[in-house]
PDB file of C-alpha atoms in Angstrom:
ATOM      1  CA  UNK A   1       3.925   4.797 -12.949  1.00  0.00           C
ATOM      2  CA  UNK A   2       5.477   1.487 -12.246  1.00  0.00           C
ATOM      3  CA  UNK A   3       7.275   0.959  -8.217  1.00  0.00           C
ATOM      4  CA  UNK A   4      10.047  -1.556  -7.567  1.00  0.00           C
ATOM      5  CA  UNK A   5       8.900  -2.847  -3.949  1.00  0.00           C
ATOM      6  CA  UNK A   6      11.757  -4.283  -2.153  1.00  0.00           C
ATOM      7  CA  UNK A   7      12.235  -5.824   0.922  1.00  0.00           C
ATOM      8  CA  UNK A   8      15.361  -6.626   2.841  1.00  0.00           C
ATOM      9  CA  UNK A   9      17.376  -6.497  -0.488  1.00  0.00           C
ATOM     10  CA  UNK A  10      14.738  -8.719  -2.224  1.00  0.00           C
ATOM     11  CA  UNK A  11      12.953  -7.513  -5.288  1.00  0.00           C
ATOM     12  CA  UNK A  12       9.308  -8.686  -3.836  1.00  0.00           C
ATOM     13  CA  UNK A  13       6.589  -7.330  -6.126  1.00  0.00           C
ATOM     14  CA  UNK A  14       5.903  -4.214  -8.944  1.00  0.00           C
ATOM     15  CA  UNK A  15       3.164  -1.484  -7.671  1.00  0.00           C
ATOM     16  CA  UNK A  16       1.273   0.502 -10.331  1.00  0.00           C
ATOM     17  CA  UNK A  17       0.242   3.729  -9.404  1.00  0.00           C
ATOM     18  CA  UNK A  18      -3.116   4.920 -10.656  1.00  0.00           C
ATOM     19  CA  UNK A  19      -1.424   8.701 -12.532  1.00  0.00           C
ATOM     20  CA  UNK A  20      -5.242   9.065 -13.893  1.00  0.00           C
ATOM     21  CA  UNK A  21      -6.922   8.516 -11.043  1.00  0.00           C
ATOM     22  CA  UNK A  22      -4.541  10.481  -7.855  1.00  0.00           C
ATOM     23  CA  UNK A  23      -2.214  12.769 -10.233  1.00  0.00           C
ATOM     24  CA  UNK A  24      -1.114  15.015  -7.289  1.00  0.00           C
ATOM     25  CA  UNK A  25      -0.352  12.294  -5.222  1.00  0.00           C
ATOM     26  CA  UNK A  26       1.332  10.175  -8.195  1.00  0.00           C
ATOM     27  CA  UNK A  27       3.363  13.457  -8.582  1.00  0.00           C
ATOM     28  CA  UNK A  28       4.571  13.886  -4.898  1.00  0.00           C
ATOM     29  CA  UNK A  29       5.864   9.902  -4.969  1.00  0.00           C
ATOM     30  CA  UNK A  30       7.658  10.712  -8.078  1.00  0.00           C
ATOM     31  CA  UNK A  31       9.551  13.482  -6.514  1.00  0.00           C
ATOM     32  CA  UNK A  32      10.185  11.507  -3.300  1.00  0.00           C
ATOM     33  CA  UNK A  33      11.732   8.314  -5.099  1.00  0.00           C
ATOM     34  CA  UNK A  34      13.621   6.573  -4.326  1.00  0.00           C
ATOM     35  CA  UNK A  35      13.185   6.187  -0.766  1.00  0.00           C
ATOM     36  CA  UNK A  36      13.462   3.371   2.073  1.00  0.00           C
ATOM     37  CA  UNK A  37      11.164   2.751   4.916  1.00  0.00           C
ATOM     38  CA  UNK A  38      10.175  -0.058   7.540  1.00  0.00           C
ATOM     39  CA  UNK A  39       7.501  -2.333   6.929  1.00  0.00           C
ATOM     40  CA  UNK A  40       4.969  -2.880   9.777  1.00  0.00           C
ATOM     41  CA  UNK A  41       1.588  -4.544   9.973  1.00  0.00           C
ATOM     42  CA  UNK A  42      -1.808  -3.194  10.492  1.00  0.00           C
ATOM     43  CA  UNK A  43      -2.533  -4.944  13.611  1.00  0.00           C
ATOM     44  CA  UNK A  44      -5.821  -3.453  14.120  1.00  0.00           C
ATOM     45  CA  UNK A  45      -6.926  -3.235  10.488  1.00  0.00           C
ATOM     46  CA  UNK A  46      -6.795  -7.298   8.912  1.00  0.00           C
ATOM     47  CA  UNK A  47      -4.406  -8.169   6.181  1.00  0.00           C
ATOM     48  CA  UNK A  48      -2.461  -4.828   6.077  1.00  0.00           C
ATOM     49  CA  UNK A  49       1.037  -3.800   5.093  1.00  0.00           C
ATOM     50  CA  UNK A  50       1.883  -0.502   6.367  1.00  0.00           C
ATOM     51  CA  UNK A  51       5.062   1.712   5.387  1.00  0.00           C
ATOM     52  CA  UNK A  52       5.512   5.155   6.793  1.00  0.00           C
ATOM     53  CA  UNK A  53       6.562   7.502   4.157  1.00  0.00           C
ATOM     54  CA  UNK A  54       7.435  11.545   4.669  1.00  0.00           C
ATOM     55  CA  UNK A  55       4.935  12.292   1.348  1.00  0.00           C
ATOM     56  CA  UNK A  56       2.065  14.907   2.513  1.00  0.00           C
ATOM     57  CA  UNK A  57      -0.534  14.864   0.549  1.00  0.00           C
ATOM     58  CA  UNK A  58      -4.263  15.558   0.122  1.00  0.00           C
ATOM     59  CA  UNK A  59      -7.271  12.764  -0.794  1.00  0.00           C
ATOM     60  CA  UNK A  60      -7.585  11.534  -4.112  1.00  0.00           C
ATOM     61  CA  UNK A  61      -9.572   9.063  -5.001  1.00  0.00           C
ATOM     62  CA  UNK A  62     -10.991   8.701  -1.691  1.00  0.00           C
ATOM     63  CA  UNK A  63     -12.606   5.403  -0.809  1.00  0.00           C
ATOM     64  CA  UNK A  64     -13.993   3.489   2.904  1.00  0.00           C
ATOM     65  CA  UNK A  65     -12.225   0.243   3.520  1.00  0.00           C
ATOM     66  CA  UNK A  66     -15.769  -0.622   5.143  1.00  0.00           C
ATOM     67  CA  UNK A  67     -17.246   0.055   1.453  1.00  0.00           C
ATOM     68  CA  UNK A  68     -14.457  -2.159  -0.258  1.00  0.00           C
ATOM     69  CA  UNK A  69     -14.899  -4.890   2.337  1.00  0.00           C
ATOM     70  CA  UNK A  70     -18.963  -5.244   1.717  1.00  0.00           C
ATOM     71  CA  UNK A  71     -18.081  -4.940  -2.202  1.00  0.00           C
ATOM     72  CA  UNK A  72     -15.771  -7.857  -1.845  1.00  0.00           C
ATOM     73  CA  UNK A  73     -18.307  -9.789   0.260  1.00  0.00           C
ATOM     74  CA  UNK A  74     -21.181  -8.946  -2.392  1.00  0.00           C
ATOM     75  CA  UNK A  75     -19.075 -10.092  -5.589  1.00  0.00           C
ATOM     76  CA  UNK A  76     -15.733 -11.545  -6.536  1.00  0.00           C
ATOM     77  CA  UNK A  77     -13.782  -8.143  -6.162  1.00  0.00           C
ATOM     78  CA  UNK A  78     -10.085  -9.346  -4.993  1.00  0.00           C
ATOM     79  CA  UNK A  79      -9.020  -6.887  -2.381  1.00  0.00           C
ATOM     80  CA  UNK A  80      -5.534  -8.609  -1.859  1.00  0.00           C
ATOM     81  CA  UNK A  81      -3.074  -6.068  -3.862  1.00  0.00           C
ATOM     82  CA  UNK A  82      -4.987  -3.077  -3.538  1.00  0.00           C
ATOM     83  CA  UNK A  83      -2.703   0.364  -2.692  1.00  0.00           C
ATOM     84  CA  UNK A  84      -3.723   2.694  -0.860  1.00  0.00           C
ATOM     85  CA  UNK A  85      -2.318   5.809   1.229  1.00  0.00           C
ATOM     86  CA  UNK A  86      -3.557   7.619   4.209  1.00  0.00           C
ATOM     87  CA  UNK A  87      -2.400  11.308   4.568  1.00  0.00           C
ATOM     88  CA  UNK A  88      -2.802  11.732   8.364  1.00  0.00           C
ATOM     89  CA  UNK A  89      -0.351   9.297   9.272  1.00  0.00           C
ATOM     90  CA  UNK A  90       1.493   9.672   5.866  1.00  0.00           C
ATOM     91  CA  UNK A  91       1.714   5.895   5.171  1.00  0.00           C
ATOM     92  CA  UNK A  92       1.559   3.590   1.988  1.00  0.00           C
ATOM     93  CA  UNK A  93      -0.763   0.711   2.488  1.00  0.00           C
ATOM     94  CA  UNK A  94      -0.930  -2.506   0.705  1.00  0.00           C
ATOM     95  CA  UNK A  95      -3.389  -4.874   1.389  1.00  0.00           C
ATOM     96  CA  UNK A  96      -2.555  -8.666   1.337  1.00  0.00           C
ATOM     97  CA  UNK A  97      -5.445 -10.285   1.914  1.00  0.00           C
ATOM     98  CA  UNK A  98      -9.034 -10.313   1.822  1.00  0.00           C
ATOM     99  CA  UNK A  99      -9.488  -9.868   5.345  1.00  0.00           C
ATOM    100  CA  UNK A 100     -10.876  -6.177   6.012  1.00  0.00           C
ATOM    101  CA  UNK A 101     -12.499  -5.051   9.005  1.00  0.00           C
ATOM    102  CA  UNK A 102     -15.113  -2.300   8.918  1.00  0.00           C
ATOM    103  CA  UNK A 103     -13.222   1.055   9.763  1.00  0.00           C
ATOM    104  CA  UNK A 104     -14.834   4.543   9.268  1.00  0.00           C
ATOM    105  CA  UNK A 105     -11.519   6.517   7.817  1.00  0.00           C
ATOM    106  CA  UNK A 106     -11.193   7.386   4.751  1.00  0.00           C
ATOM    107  CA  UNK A 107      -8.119   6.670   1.924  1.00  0.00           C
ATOM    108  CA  UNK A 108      -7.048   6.943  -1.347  1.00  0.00           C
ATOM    109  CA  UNK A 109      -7.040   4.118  -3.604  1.00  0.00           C
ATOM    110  CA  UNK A 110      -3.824   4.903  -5.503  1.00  0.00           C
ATOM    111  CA  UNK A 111      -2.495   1.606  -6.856  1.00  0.00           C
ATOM    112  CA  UNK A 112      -2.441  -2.349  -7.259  1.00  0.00           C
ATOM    113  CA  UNK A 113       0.077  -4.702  -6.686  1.00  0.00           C
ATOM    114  CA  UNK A 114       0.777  -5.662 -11.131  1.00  0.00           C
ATOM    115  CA  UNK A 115       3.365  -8.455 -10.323  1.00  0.00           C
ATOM    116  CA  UNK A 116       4.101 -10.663  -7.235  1.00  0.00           C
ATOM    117  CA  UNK A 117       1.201 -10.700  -5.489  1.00  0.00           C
ATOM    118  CA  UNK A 118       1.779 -14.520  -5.080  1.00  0.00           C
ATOM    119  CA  UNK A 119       4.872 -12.781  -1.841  1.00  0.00           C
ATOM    120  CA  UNK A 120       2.456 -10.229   0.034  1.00  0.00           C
ATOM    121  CA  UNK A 121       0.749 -13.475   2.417  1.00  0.00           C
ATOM    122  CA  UNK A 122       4.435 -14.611   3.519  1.00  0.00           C
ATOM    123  CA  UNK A 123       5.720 -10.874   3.906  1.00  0.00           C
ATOM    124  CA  UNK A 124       2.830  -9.831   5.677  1.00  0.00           C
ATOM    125  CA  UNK A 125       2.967 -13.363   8.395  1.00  0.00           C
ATOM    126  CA  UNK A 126       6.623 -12.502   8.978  1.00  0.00           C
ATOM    127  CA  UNK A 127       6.183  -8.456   9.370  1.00  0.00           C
ATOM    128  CA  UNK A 128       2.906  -9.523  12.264  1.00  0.00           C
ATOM    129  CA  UNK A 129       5.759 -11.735  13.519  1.00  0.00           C
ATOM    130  CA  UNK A 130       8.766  -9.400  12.514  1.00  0.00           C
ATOM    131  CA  UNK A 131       7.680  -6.133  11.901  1.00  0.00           C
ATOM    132  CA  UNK A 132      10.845  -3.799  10.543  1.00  0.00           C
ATOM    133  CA  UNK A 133      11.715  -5.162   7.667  1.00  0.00           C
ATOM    134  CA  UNK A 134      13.801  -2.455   5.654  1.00  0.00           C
ATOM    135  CA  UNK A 135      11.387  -1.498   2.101  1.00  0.00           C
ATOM    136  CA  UNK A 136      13.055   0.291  -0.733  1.00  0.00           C
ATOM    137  CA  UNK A 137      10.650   1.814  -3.084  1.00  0.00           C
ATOM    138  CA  UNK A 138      12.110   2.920  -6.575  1.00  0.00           C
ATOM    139  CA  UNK A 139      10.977   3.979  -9.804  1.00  0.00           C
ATOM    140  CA  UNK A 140      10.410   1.001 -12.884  1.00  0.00           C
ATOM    141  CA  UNK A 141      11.115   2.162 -16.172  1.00  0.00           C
ATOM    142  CA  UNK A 142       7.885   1.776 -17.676  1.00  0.00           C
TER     143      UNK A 142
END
């Protein structure tokens, strides 16, 4: 499944969703598109995009972001672009960077940024600077 990620009427980047890999949770965006939010920044957690969402869902694909960040550091893994979401809080990550710091809760690894991953440094600099900008996520024909 293909996501049209827009911010502040500006179609920014395309977000694949992993339908093999977190099927429930692919299934529970479908149903809740298309819907708008406010983009913040992870102010604790490095080069993080956060965007609170009303989806509840289980783990899938569960992964550490301490894990991801020593794989990165070990090899030539690009973490900038990953997707992730985090049922407790009920928010859509995406990570713009490769700046993760170790943290010990878990997510689920449920996409990648496919197309404009060249926008995700300047949106996330002006949402640590400007956090609310309005994010419409919709549905791509694929």
């Amino acid at each position: 499944m293909k996501l049209g990620f827009n911010v502040d009427g500006k179609d920014m980047a395309v977000i694949e969703i992993y339908d093999d890999k977190v099927p429930q949770l692919a299934e529970k965006i479908r149903a809740a598109l298309p819907f708008s939010t406010y983009l913040q920044h992870g102010k604790l957690t490095g080069d993080l995009l956060l965007m609170q969402t009303k989806i509840l869902a289980d783990w899938e694909n569960m992964f550490y972001p301490e894990d991801l960040a020593a794989d990165a550091e070990a090899s030539d893994l690009e973490v900038s672009g990953t997707v992730s979401y985090y049922g407790p809080r009920q928010q859509i990550s995406i990570m713009y960077g490769n700046d993760i710091p170790p943290e010990p809760l878990p997510v689920s690894g449920i996409g990648r940024v496919i197309e404009g991953a060249e926008n995700l440094e300047m949106i996330g600099m002006k949402t640590w600077i400007e956090p609310g900008m309005k994010v419409w996520l919709t549905l791509l024909e694929d």
